[in-house]
mmJSON file of the N, C-alpha and C atoms, coordinates in Angstrom:
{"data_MODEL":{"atom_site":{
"group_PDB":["ATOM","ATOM","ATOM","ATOM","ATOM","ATOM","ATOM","ATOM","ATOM","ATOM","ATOM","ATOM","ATOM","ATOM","ATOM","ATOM","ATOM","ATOM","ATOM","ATOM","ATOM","ATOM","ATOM","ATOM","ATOM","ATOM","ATOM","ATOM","ATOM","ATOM","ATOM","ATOM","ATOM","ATOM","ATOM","ATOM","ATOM","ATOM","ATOM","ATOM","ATOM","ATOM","ATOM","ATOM","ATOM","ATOM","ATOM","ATOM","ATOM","ATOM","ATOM","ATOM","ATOM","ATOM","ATOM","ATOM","ATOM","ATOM","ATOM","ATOM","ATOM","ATOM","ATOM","ATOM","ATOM","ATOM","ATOM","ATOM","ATOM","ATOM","ATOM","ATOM","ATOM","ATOM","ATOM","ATOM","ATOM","ATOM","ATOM","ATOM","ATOM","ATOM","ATOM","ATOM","ATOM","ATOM","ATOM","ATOM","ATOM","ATOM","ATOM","ATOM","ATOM","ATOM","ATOM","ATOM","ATOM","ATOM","ATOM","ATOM","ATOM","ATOM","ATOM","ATOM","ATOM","ATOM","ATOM","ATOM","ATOM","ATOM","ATOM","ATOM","ATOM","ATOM","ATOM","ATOM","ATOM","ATOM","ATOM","ATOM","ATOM","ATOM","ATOM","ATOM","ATOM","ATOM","ATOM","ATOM","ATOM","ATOM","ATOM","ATOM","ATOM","ATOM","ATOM","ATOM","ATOM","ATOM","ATOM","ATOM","ATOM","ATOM","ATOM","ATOM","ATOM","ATOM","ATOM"],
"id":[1,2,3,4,5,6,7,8,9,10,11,12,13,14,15,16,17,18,19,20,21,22,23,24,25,26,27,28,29,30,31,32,33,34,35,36,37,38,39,40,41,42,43,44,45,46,47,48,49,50,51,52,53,54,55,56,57,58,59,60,61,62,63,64,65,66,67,68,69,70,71,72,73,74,75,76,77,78,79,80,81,82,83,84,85,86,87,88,89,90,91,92,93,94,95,96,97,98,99,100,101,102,103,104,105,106,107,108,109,110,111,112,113,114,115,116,117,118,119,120,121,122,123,124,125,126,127,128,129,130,131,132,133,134,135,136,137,138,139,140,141,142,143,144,145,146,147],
"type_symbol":["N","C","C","N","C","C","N","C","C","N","C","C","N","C","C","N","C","C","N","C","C","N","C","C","N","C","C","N","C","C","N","C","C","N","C","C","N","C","C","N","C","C","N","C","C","N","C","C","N","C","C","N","C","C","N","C","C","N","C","C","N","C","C","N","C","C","N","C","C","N","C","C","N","C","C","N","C","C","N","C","C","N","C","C","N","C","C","N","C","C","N","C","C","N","C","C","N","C","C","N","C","C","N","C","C","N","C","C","N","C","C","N","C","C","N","C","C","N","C","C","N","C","C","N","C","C","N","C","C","N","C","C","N","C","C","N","C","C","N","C","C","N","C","C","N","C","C"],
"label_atom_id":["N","CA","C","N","CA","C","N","CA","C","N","CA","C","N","CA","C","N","CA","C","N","CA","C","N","CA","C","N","CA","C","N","CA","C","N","CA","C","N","CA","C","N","CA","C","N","CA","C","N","CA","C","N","CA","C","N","CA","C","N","CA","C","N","CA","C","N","CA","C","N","CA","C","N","CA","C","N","CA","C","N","CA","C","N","CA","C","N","CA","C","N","CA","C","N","CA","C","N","CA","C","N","CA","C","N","CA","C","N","CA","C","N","CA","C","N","CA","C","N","CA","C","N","CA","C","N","CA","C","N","CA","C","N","CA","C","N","CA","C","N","CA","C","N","CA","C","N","CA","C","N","CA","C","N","CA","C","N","CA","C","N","CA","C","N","CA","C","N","CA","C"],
"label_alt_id":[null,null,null,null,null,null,null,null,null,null,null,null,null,null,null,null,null,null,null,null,null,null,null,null,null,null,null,null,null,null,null,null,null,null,null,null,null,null,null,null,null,null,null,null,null,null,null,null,null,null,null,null,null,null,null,null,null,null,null,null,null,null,null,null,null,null,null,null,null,null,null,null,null,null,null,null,null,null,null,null,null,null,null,null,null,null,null,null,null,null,null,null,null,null,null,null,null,null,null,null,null,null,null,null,null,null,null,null,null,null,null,null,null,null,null,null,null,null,null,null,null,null,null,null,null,null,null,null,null,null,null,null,null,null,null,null,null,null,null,null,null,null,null,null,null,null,null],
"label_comp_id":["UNK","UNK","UNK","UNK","UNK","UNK","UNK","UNK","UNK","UNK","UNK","UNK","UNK","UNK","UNK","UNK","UNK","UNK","UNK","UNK","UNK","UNK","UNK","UNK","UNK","UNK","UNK","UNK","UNK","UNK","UNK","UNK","UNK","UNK","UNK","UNK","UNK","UNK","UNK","UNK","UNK","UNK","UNK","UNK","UNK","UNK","UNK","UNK","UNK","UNK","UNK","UNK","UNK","UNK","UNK","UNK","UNK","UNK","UNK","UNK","UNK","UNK","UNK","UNK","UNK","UNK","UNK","UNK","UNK","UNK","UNK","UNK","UNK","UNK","UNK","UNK","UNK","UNK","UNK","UNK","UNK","UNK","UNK","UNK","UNK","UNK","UNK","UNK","UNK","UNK","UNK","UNK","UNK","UNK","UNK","UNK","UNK","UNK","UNK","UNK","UNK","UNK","UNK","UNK","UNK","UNK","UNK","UNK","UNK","UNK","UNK","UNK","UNK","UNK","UNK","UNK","UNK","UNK","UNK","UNK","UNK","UNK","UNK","UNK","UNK","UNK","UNK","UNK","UNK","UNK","UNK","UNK","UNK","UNK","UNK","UNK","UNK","UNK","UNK","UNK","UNK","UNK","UNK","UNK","UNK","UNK","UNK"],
"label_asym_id":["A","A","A","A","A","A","A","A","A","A","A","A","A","A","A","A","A","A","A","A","A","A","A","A","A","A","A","A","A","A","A","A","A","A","A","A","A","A","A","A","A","A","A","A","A","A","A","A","A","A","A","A","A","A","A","A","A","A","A","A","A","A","A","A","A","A","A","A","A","A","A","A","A","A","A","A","A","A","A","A","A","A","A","A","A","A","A","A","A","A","A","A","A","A","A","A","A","A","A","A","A","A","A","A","A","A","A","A","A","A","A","A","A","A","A","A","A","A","A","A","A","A","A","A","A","A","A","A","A","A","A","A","A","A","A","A","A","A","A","A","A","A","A","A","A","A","A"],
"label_entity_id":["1","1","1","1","1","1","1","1","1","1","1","1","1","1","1","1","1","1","1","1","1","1","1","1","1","1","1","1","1","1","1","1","1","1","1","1","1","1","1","1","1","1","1","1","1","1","1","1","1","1","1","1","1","1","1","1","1","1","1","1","1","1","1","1","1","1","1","1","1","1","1","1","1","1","1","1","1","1","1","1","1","1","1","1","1","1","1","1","1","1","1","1","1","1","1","1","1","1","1","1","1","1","1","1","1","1","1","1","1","1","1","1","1","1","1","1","1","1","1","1","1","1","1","1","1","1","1","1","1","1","1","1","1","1","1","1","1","1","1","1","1","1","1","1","1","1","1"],
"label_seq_id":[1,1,1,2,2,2,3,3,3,4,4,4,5,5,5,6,6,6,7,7,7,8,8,8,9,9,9,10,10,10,11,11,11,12,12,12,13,13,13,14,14,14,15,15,15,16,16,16,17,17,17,18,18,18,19,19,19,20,20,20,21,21,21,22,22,22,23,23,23,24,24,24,25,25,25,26,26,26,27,27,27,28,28,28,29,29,29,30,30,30,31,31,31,32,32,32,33,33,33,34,34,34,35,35,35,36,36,36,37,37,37,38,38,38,39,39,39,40,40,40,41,41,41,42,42,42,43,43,43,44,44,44,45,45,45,46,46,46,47,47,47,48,48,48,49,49,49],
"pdbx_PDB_ins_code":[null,null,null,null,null,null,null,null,null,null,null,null,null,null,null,null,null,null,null,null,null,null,null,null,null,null,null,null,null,null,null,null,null,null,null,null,null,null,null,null,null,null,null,null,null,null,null,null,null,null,null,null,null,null,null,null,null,null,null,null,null,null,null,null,null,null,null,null,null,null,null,null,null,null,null,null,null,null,null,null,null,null,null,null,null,null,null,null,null,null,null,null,null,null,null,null,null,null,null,null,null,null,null,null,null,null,null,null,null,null,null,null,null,null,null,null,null,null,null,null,null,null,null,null,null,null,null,null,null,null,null,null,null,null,null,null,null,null,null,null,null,null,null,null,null,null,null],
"Cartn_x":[-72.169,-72.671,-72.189,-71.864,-71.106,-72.294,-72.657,-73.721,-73.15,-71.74,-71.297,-69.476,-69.503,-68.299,-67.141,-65.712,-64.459,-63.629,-63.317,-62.165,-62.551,-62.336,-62.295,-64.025,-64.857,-66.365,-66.534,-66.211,-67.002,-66.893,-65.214,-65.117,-66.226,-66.055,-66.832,-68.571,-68.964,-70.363,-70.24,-69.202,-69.604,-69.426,-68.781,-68.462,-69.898,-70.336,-71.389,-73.052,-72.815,-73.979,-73.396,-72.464,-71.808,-72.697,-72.553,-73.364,-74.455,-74.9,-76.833,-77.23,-76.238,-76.665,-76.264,-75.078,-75.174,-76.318,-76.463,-77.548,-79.143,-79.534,-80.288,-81.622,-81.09,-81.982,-82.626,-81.965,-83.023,-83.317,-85.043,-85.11,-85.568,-85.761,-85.595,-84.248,-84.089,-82.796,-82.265,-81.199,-80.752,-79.807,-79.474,-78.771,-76.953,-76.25,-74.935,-74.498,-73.88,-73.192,-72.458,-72.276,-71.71,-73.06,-73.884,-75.157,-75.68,-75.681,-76.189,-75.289,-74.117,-72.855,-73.453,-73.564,-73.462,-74.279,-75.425,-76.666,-76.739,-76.107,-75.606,-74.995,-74.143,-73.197,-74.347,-74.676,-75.321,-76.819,-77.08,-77.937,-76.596,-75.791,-74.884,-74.557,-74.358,-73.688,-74.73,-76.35,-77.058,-77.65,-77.506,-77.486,-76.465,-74.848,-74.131,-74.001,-75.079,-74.5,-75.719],
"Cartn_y":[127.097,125.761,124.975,123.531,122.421,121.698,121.497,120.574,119.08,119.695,118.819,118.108,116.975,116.907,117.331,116.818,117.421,116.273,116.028,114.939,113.791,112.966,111.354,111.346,112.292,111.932,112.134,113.086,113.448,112.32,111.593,110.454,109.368,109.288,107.907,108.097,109.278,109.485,109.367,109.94,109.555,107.783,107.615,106.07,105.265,105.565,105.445,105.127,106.617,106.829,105.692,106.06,104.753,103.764,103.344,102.06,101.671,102.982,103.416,102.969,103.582,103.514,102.235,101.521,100.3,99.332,99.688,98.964,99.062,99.957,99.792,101.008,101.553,102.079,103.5,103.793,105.16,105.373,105.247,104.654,106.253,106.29,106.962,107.942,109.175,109.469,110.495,109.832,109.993,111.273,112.336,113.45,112.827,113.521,112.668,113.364,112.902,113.324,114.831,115.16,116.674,117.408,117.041,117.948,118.115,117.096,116.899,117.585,117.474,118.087,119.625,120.371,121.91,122.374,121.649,122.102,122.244,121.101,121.404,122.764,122.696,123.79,124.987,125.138,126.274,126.854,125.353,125.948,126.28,125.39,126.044,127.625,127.735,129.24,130.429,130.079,130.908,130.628,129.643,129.555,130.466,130.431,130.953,132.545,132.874,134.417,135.462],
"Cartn_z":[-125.03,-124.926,-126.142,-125.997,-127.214,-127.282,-128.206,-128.728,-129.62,-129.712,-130.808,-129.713,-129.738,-129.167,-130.369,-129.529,-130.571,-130.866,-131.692,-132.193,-132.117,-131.246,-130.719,-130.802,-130.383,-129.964,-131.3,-131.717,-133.26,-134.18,-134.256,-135.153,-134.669,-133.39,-133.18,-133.413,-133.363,-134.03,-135.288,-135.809,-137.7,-138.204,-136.665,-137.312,-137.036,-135.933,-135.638,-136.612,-137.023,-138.196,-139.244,-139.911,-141.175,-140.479,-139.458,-139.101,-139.364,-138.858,-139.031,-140.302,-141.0,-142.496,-143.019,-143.109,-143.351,-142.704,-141.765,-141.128,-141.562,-142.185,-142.756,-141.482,-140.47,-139.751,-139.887,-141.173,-141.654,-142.721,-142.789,-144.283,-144.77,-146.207,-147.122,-147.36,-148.086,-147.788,-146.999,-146.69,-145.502,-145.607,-144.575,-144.723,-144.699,-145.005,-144.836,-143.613,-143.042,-142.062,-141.837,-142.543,-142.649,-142.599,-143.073,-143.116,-142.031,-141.548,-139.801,-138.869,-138.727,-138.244,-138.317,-139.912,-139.87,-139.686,-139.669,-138.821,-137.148,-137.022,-135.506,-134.962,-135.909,-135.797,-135.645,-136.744,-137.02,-135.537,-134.977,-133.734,-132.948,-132.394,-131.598,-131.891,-132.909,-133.19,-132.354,-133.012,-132.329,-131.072,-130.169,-128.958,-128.407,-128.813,-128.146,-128.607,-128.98,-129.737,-128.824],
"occupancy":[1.0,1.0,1.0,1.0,1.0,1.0,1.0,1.0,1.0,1.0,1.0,1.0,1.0,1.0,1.0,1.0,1.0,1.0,1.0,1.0,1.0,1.0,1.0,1.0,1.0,1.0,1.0,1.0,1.0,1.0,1.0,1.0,1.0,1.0,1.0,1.0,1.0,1.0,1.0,1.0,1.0,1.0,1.0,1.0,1.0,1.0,1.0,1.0,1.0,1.0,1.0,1.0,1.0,1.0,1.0,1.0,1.0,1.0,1.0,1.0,1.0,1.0,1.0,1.0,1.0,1.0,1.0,1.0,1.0,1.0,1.0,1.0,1.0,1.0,1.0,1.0,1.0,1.0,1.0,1.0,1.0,1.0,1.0,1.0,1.0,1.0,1.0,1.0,1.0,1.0,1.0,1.0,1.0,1.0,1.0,1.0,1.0,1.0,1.0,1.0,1.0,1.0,1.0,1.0,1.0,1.0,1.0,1.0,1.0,1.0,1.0,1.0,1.0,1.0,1.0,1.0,1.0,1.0,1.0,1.0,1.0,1.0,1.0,1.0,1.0,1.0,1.0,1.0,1.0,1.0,1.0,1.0,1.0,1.0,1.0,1.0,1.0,1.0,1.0,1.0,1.0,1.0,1.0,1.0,1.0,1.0,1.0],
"B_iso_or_equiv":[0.0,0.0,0.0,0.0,0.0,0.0,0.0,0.0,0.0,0.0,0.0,0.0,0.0,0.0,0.0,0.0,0.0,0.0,0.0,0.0,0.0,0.0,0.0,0.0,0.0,0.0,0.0,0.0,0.0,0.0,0.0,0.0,0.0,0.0,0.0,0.0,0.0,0.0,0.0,0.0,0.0,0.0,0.0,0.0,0.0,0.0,0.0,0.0,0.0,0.0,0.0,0.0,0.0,0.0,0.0,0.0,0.0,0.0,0.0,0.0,0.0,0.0,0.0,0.0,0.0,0.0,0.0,0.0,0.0,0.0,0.0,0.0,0.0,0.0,0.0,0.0,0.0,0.0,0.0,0.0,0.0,0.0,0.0,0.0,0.0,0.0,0.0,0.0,0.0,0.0,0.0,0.0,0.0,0.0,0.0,0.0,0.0,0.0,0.0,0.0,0.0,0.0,0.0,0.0,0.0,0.0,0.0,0.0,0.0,0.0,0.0,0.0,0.0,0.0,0.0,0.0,0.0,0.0,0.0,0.0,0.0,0.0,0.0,0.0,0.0,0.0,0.0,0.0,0.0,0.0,0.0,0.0,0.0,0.0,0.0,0.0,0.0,0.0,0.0,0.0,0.0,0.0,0.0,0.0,0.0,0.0,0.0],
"pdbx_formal_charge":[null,null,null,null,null,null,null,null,null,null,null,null,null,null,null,null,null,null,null,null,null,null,null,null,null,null,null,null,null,null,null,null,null,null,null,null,null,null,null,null,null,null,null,null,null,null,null,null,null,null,null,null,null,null,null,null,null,null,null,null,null,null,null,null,null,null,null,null,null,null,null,null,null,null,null,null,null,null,null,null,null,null,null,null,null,null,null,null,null,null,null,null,null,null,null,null,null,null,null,null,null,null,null,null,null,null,null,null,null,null,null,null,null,null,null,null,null,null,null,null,null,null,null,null,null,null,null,null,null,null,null,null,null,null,null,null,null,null,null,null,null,null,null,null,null,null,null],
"auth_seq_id":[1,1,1,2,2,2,3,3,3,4,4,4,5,5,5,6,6,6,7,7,7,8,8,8,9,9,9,10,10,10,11,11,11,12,12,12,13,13,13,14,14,14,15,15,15,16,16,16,17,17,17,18,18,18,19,19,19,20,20,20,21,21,21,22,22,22,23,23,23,24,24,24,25,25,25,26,26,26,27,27,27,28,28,28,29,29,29,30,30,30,31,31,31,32,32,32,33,33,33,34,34,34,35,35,35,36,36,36,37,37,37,38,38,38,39,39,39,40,40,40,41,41,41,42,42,42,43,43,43,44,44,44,45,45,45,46,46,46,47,47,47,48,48,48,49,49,49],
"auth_comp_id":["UNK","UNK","UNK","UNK","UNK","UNK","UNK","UNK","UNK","UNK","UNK","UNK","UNK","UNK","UNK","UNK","UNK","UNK","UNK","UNK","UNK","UNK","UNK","UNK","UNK","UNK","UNK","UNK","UNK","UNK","UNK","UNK","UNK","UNK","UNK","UNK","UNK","UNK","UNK","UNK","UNK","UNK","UNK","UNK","UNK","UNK","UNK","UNK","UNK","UNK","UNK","UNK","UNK","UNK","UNK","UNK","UNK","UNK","UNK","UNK","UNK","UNK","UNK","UNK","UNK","UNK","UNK","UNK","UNK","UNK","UNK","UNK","UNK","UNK","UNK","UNK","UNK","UNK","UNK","UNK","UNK","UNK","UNK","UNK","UNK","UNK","UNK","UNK","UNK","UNK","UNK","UNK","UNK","UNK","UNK","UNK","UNK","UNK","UNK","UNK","UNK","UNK","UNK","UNK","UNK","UNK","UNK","UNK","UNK","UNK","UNK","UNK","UNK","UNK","UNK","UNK","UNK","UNK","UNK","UNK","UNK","UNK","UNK","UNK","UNK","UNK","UNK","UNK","UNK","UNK","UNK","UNK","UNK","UNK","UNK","UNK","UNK","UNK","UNK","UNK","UNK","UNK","UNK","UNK","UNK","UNK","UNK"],
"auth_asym_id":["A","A","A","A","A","A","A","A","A","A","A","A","A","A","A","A","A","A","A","A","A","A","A","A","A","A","A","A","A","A","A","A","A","A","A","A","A","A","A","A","A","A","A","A","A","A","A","A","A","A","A","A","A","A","A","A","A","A","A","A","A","A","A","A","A","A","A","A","A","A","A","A","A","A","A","A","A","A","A","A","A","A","A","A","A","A","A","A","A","A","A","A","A","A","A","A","A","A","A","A","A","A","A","A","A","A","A","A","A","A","A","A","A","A","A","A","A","A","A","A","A","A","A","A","A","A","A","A","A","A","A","A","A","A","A","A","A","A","A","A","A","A","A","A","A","A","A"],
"auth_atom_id":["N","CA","C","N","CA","C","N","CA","C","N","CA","C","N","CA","C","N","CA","C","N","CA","C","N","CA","C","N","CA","C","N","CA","C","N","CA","C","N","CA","C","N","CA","C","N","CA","C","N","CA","C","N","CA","C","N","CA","C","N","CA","C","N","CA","C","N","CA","C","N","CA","C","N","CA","C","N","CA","C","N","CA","C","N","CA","C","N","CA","C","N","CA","C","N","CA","C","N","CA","C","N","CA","C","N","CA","C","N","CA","C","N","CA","C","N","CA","C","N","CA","C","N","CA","C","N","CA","C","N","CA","C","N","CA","C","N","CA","C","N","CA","C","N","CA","C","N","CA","C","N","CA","C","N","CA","C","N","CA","C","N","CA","C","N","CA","C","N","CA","C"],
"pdbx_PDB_model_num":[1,1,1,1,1,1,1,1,1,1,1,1,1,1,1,1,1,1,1,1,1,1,1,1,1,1,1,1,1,1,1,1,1,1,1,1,1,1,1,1,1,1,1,1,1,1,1,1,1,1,1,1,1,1,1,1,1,1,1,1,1,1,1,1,1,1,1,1,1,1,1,1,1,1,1,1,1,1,1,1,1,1,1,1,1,1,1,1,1,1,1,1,1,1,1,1,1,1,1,1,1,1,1,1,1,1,1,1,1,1,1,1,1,1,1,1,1,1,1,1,1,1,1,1,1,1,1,1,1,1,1,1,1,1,1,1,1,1,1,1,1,1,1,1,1,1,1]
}}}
């Protein structure tokens, strides 16, 4: 199972979040994007194992 898309989806979510965050829609602090990403990762891994 992909929890996370690949290439083109992945950029346009990180471009995405940049937004979030310029935008002002998650207040206190915020995880960066990679953090969120390897956490992802990391349920995927044990879903698929």
């Amino acid at each position: 199972m992909l929890l996370l898309p690949h290439d083109k989806g992945l950029t346009a979510l990180r471009a995405d979040y940049q937004d979030m965050l310029s935008s002002e829609m998650i207040y206190g602090l915020p995880l960066t994007f990679e953090e969120i990403v390897g956490s992802i990762q990391q349920i995927e891994r044990q879903i698929n194992s």
